[in-house]
mmCIF file of C-alpha atoms in Angstrom:
data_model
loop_
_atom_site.group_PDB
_atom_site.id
_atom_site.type_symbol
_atom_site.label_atom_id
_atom_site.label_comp_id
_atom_site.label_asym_id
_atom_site.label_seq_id
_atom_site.Cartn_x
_atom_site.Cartn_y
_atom_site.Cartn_z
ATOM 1 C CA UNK A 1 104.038 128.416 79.580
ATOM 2 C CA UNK A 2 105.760 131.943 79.818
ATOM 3 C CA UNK A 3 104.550 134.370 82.088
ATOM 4 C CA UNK A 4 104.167 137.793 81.023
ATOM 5 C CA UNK A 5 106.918 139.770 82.248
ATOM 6 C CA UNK A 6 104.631 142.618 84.244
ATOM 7 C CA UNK A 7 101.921 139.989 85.288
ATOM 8 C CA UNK A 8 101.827 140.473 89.262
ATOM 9 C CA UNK A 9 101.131 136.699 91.486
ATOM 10 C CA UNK A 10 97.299 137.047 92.413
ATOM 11 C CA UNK A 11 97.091 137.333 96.256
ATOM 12 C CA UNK A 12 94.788 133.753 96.206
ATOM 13 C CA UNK A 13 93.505 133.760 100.100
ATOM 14 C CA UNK A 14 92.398 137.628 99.978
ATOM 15 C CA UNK A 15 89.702 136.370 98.262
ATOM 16 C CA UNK A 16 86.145 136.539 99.153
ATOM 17 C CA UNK A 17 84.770 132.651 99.719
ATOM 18 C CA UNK A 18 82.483 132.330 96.843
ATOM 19 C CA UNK A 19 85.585 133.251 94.129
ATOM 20 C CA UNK A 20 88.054 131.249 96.130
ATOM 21 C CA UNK A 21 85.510 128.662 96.171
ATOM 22 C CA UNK A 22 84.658 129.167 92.638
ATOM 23 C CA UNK A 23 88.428 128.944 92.019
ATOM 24 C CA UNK A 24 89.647 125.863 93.723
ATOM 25 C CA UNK A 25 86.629 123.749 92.202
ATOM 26 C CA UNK A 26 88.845 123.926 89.023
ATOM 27 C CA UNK A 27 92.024 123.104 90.554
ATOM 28 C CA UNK A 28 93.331 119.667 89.010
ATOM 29 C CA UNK A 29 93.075 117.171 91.898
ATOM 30 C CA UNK A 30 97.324 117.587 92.435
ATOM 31 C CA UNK A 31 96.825 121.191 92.879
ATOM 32 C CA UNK A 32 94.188 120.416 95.432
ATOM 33 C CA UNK A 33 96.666 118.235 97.270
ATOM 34 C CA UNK A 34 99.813 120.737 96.567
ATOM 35 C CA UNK A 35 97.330 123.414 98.113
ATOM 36 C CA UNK A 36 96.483 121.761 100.982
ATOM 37 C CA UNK A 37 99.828 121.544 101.993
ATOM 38 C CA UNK A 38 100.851 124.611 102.070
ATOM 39 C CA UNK A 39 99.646 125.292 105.934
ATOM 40 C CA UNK A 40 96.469 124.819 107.829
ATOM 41 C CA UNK A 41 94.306 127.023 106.772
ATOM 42 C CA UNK A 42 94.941 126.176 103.298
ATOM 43 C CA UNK A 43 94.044 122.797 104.040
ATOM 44 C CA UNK A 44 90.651 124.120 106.249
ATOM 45 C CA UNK A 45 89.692 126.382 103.085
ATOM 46 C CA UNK A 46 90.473 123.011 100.341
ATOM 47 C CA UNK A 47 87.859 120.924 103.253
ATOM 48 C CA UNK A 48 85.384 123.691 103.124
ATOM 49 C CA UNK A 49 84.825 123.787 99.091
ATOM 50 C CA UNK A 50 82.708 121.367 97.462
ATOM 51 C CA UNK A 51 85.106 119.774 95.458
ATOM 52 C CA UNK A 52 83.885 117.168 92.777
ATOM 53 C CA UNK A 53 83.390 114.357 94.006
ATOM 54 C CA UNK A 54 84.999 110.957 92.814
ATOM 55 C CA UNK A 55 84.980 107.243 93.385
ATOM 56 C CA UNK A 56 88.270 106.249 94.996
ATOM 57 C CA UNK A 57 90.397 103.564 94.855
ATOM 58 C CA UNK A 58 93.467 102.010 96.353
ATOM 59 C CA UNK A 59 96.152 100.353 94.548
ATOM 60 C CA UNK A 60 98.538 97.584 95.152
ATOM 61 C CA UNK A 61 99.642 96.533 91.097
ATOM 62 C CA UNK A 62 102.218 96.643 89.783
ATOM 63 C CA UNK A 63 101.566 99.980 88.011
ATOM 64 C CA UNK A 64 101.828 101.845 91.475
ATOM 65 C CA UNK A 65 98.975 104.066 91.150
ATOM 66 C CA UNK A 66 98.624 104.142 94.851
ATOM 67 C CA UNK A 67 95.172 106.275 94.984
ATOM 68 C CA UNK A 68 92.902 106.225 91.567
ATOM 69 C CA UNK A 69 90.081 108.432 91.017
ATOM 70 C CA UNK A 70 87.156 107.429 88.808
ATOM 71 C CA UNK A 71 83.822 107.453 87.708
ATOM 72 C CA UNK A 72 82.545 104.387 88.449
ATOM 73 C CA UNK A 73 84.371 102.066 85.794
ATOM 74 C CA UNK A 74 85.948 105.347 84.387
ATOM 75 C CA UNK A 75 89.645 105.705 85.067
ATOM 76 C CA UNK A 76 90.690 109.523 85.180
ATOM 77 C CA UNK A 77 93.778 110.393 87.189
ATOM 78 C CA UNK A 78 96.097 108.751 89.717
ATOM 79 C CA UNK A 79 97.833 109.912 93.058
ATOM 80 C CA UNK A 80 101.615 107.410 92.615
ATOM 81 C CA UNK A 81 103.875 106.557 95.220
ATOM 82 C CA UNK A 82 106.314 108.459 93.716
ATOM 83 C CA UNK A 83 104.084 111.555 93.560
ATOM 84 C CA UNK A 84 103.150 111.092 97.065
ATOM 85 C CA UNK A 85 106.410 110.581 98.930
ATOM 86 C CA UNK A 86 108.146 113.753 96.877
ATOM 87 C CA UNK A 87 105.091 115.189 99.207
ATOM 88 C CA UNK A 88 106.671 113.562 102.426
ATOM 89 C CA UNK A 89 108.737 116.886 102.922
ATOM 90 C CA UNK A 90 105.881 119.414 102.756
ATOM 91 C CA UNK A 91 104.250 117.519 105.877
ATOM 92 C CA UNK A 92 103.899 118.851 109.468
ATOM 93 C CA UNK A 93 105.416 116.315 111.565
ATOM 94 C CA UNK A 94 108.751 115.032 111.066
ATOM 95 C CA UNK A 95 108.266 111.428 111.546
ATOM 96 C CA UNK A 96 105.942 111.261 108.514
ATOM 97 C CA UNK A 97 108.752 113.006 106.361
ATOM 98 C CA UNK A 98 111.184 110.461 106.724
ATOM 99 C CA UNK A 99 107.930 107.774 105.515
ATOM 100 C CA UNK A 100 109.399 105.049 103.694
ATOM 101 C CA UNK A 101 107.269 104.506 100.681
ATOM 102 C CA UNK A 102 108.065 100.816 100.256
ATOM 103 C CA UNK A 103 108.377 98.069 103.079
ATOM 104 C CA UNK A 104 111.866 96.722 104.518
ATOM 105 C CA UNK A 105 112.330 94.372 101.196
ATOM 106 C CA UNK A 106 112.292 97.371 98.686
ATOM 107 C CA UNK A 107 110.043 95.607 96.555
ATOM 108 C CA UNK A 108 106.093 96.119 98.026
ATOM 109 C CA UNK A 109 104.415 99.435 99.170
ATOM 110 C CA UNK A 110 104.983 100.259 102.902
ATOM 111 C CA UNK A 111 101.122 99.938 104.423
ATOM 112 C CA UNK A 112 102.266 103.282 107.206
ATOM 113 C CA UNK A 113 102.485 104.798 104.189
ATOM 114 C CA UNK A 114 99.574 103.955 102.661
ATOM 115 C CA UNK A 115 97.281 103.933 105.440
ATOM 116 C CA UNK A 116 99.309 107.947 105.676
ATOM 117 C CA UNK A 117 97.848 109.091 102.440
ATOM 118 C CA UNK A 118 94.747 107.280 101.863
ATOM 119 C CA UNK A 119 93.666 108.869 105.016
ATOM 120 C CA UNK A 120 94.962 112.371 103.907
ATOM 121 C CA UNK A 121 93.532 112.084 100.591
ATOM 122 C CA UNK A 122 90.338 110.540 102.012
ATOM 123 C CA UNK A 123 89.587 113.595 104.505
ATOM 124 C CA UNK A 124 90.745 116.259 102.139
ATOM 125 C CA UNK A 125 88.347 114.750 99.373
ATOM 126 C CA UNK A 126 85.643 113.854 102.049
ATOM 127 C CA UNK A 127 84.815 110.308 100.275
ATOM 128 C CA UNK A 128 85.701 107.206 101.053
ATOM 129 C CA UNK A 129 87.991 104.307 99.172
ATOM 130 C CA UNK A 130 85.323 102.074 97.696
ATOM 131 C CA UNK A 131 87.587 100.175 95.197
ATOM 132 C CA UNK A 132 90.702 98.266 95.681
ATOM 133 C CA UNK A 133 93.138 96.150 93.266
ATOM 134 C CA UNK A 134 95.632 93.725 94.596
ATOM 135 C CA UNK A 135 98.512 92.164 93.468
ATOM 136 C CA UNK A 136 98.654 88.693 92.496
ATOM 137 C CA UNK A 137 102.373 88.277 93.048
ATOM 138 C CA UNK A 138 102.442 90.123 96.554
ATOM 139 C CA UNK A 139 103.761 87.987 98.904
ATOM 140 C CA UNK A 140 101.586 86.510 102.021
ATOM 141 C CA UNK A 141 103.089 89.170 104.611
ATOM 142 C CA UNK A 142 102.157 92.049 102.203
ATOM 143 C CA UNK A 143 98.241 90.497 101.364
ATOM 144 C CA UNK A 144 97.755 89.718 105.369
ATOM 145 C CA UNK A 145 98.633 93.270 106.286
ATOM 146 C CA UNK A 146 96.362 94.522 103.384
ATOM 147 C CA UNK A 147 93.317 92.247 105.027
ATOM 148 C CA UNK A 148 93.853 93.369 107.970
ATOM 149 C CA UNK A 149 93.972 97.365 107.349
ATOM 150 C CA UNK A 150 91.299 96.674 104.642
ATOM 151 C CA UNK A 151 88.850 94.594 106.294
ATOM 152 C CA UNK A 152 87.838 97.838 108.750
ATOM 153 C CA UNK A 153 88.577 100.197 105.692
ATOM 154 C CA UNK A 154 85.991 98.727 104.065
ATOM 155 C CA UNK A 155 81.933 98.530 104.679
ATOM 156 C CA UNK A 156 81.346 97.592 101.504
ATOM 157 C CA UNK A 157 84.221 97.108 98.208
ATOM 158 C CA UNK A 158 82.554 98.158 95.427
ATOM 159 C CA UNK A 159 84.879 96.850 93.003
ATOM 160 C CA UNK A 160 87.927 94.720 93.906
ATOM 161 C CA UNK A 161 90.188 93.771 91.237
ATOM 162 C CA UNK A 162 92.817 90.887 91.201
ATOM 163 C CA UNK A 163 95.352 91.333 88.795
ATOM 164 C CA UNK A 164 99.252 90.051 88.120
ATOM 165 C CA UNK A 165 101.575 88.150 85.724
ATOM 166 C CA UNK A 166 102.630 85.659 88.355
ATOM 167 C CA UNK A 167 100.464 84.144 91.307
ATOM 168 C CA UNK A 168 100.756 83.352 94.432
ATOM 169 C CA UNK A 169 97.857 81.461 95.724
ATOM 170 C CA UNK A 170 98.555 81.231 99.202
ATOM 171 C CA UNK A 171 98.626 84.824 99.263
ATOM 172 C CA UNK A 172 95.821 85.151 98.059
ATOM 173 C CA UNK A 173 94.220 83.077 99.478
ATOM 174 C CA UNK A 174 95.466 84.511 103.376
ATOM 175 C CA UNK A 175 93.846 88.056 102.072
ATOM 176 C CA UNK A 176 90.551 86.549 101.110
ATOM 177 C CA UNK A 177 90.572 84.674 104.837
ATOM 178 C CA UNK A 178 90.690 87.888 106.663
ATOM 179 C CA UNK A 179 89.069 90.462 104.998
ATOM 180 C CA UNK A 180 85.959 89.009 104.148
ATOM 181 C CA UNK A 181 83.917 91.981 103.104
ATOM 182 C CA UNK A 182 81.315 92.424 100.918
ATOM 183 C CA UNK A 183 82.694 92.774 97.182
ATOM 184 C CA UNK A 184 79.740 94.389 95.035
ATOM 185 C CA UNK A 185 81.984 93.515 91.729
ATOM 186 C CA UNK A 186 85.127 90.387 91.737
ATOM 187 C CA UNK A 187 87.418 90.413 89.253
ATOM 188 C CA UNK A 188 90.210 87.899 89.034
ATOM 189 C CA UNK A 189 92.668 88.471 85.612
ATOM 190 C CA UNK A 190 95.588 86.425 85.537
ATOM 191 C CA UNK A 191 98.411 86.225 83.037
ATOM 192 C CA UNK A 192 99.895 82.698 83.364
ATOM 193 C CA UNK A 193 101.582 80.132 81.311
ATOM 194 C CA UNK A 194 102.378 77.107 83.468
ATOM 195 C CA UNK A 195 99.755 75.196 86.334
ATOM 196 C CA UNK A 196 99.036 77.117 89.322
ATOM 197 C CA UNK A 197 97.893 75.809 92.552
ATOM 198 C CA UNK A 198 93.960 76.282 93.733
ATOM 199 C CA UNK A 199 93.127 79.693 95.141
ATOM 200 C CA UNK A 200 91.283 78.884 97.795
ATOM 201 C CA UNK A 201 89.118 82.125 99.129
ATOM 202 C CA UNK A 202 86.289 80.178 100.896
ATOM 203 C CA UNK A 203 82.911 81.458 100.281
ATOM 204 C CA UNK A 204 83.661 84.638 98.782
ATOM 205 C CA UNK A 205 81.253 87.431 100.085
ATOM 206 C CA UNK A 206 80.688 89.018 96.288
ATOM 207 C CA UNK A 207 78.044 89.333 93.956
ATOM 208 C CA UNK A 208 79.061 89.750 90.700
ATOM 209 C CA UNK A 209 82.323 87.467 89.474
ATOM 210 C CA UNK A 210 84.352 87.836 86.287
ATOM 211 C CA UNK A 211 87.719 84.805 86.126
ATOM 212 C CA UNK A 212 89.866 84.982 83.173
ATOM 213 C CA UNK A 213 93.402 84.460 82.203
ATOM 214 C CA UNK A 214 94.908 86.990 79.832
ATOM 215 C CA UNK A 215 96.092 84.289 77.661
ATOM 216 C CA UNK A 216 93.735 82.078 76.247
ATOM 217 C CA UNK A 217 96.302 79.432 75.511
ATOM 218 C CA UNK A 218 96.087 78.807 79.395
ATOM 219 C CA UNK A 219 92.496 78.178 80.687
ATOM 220 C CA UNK A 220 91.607 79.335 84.175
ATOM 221 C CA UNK A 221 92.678 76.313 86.578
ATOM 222 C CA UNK A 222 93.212 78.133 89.666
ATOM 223 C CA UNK A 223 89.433 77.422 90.586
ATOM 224 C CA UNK A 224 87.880 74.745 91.550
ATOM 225 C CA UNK A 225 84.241 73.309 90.488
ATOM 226 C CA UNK A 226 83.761 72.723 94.447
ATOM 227 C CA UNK A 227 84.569 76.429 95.296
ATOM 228 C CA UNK A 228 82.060 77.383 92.346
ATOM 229 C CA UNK A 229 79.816 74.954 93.799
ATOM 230 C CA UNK A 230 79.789 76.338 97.313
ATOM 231 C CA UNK A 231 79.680 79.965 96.939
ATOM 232 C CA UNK A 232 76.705 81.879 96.647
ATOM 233 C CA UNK A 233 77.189 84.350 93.299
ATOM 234 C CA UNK A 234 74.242 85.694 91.513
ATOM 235 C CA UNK A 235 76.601 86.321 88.257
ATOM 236 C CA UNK A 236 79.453 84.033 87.204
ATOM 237 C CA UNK A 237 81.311 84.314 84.019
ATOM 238 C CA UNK A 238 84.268 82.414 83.345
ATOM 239 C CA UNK A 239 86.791 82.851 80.366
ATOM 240 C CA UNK A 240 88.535 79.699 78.612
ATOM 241 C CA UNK A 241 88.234 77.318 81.490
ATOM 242 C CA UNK A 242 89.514 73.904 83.034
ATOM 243 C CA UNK A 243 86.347 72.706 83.413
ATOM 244 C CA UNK A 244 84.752 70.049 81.224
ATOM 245 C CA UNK A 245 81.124 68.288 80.463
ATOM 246 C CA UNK A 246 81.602 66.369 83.289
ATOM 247 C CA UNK A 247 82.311 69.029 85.579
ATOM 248 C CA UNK A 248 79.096 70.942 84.101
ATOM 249 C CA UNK A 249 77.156 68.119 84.934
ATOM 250 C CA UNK A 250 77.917 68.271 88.749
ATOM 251 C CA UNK A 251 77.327 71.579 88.989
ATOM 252 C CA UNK A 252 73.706 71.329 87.141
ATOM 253 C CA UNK A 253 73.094 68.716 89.579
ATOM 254 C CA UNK A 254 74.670 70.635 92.372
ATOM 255 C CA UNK A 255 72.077 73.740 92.023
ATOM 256 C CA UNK A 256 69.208 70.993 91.246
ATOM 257 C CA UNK A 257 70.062 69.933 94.966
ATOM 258 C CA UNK A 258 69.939 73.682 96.413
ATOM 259 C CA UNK A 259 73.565 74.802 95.776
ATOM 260 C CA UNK A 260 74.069 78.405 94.461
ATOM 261 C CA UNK A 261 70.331 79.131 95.057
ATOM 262 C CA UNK A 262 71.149 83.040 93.994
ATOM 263 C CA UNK A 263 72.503 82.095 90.963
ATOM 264 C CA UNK A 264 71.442 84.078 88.091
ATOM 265 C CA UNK A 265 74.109 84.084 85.316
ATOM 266 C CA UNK A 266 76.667 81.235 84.925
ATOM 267 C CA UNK A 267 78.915 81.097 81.314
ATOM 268 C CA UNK A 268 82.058 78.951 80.921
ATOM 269 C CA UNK A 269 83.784 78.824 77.922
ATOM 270 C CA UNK A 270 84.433 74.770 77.848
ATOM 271 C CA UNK A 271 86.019 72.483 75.287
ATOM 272 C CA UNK A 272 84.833 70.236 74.435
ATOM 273 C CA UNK A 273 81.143 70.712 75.077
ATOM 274 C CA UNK A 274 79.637 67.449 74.967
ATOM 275 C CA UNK A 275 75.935 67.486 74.809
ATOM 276 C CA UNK A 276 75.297 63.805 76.457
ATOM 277 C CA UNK A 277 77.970 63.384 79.107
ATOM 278 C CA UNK A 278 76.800 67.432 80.341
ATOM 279 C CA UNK A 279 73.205 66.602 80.721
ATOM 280 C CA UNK A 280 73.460 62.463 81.888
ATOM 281 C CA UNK A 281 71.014 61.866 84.469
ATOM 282 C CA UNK A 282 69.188 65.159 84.359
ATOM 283 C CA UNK A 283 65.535 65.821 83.382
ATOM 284 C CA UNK A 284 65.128 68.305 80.495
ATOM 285 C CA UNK A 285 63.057 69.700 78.102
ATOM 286 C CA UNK A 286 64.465 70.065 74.704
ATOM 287 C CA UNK A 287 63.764 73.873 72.900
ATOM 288 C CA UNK A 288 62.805 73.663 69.497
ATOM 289 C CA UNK A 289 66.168 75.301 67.223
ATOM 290 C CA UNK A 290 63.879 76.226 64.757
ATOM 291 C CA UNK A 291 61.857 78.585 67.282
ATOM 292 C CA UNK A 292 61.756 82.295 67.421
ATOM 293 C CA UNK A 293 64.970 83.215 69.662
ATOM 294 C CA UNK A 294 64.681 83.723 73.576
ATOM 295 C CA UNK A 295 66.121 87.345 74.133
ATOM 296 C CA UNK A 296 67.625 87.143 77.860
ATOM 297 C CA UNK A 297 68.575 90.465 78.898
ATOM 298 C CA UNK A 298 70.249 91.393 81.983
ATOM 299 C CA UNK A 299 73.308 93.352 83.095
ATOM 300 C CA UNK A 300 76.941 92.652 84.348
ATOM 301 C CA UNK A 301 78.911 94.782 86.429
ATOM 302 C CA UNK A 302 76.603 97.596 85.771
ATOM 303 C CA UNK A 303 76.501 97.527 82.044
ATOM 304 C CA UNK A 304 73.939 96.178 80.269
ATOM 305 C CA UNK A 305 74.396 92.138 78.955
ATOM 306 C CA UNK A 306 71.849 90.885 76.181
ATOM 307 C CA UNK A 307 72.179 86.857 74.634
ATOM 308 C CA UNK A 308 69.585 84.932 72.600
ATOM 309 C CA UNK A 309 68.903 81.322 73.116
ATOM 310 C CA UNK A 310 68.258 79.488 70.091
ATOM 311 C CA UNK A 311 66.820 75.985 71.042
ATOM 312 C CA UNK A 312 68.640 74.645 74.036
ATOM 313 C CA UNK A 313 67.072 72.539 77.058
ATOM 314 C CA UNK A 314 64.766 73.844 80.109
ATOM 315 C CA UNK A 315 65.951 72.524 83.751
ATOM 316 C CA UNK A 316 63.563 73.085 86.245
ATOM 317 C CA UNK A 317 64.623 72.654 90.195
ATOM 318 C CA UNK A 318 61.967 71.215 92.192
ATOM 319 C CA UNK A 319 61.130 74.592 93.881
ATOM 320 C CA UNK A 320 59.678 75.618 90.264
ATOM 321 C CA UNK A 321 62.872 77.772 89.453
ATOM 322 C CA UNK A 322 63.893 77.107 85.634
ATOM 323 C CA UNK A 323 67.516 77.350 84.132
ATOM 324 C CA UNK A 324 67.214 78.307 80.884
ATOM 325 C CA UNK A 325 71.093 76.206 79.115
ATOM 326 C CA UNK A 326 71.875 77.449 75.070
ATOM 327 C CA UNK A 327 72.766 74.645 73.133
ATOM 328 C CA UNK A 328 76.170 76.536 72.011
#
């Protein structure tokens, strides 16, 4: 936009506090960090404004959005690398000038420089990074560093988000090892068209679990039914899977016995579903199809998540919980 020719620069920090205040709490979030650079006190008077406050994330994909800020599931804006190391320059000391943004191999964000600007962005903001999405192709060097910063980054991961077009299971797997926080919501989305070996996280600390690959020509075989079996989820939902009626079967019998005793949402998308070899050897009562529909409502990943069951079998455990199974 043109200025006007006669327009005179407005002397910003001979302001009284409550204008300059007012002022900076409608500064775009990369005029808040541009600010802040400009010397101390500009970076004292940014701290001392109540700035909106956001839900932050750190980024490892692909798309290099280093630092996102959202609302909760809400995506609005993005600190890059490449928008953060143009920034190297305007900082104080000179060994954080000459940052690298990426690590010795060119090809995977430098962690000094993360750990740099989360902790900038962190302090000048005055939150704290509560979401994080890795890389699925990152290789075991890059996801053991991650763990390691992470693991004492992290109280609690909100949301933690496993993405990539490639995988490499070991690597995930390492980061999964160390940094065994609690994950509030799991998300595992995979775009793969040839057999990938088991990811093998252990009992994953989370509570909520989504597993899907972006293609449904390729179910999800990068889990096992005994890693299902021993973890300790209270919502599970699976996308086109590997499993089959036989693997359903265990796993009915495995929370008969006590497994996944917090379990309270589990949906597979199998083929073929086969009615007899699913429920063989389990007790069951039979639901009527011709009954009024069973509204279940609950909620997944903090939106709400309704399903009717229209006829279907009861399976009670022997501590009087029931599973309520639809017959689709």
């Amino acid at each position: 936009m043109a200025v006007p020719p006669n327009t005179k620069p407005i002397p910003i920090l001979n302001l009284p506090f409550i204008p300059l205040n007012y002022i900076i709490q409608h500064f775009y979030p990369l005029t808040v960090l541009d600010f802040s650079l400009l010397s101390k006190k500009c970076r004292h008077i940014i701290k001392s404004t109540n700035l909106v406050k956001y839900d932050m994330g750190l980024s490892f994909q692909p798309d290099q959005y280093l630092i996102r800020f959202q609302k909760k599931d809400t995506f609005l804006f993005y600190f890059s690398i490449d928008i953060l190391s143009k920034r190297n320059k305007y900082l104080r000391r000179k060994r954080n000038r000459k940052m690298s943004p990426f690590s010795s191999n060119g090809n995977e964000v430098s962690i000094k420089f993360a750990k740099f600007w989360v902790n900038y962005v962190c302090d000048l903001f005055r939150t704290k990074i509560s979401m994080l999405f890795l890389n699925l192709n990152a290789s075991i060097e890059q996801m053991s560093a991650v763990a390691e910063w992470t693991k004492s980054l992290f109280s609690e991961c909100w949301f933690c988000h496993v993405a990539g077009d490639d995988a490499n299971s070991e690597s995930i797997t390492r980061f999964f090892k160390i940094a065994n926080f609690p994950i509030r919501f799991l998300v595992f989305e995979h775009k793969h068209e040839y057999e990938i070996a088991p990811i093998d996280c252990g009992v994953l600390n989370a509570e909520e679990v989504l597993i899907y690959s972006k293609i449904p020509k390729y179910p999800v075989n990068w889990f096992t039914l005994e890693q299902i079996m021993r973890s300790n989820w209270t919502k599970l939902m699976f996308g086109a899977c590997a499993f089959d009626a036989s693997d359903l079967n265990q796993f009915i019998k495995g929370w008969l016995n006590g497994n996944n005793s917090k379990m309270e949402v589990f949906r597979a998308v199998v083929k073929p579903y086969i009615r007899d070899l699913v429920l063989d050897g389990i007790e069951y009562e039979e639901r009527d199809i011709t009954q009024e529909r069973r509204p279940y409502n609950t909620s997944f990943f903090n939106n709400p998540f309704s399903a009717y069951f229209i006829g279907g079998y009861y399976i009670r455990r022997n501590d009087g919980t029931v599973a309520s199974q639809d017959s689709s």
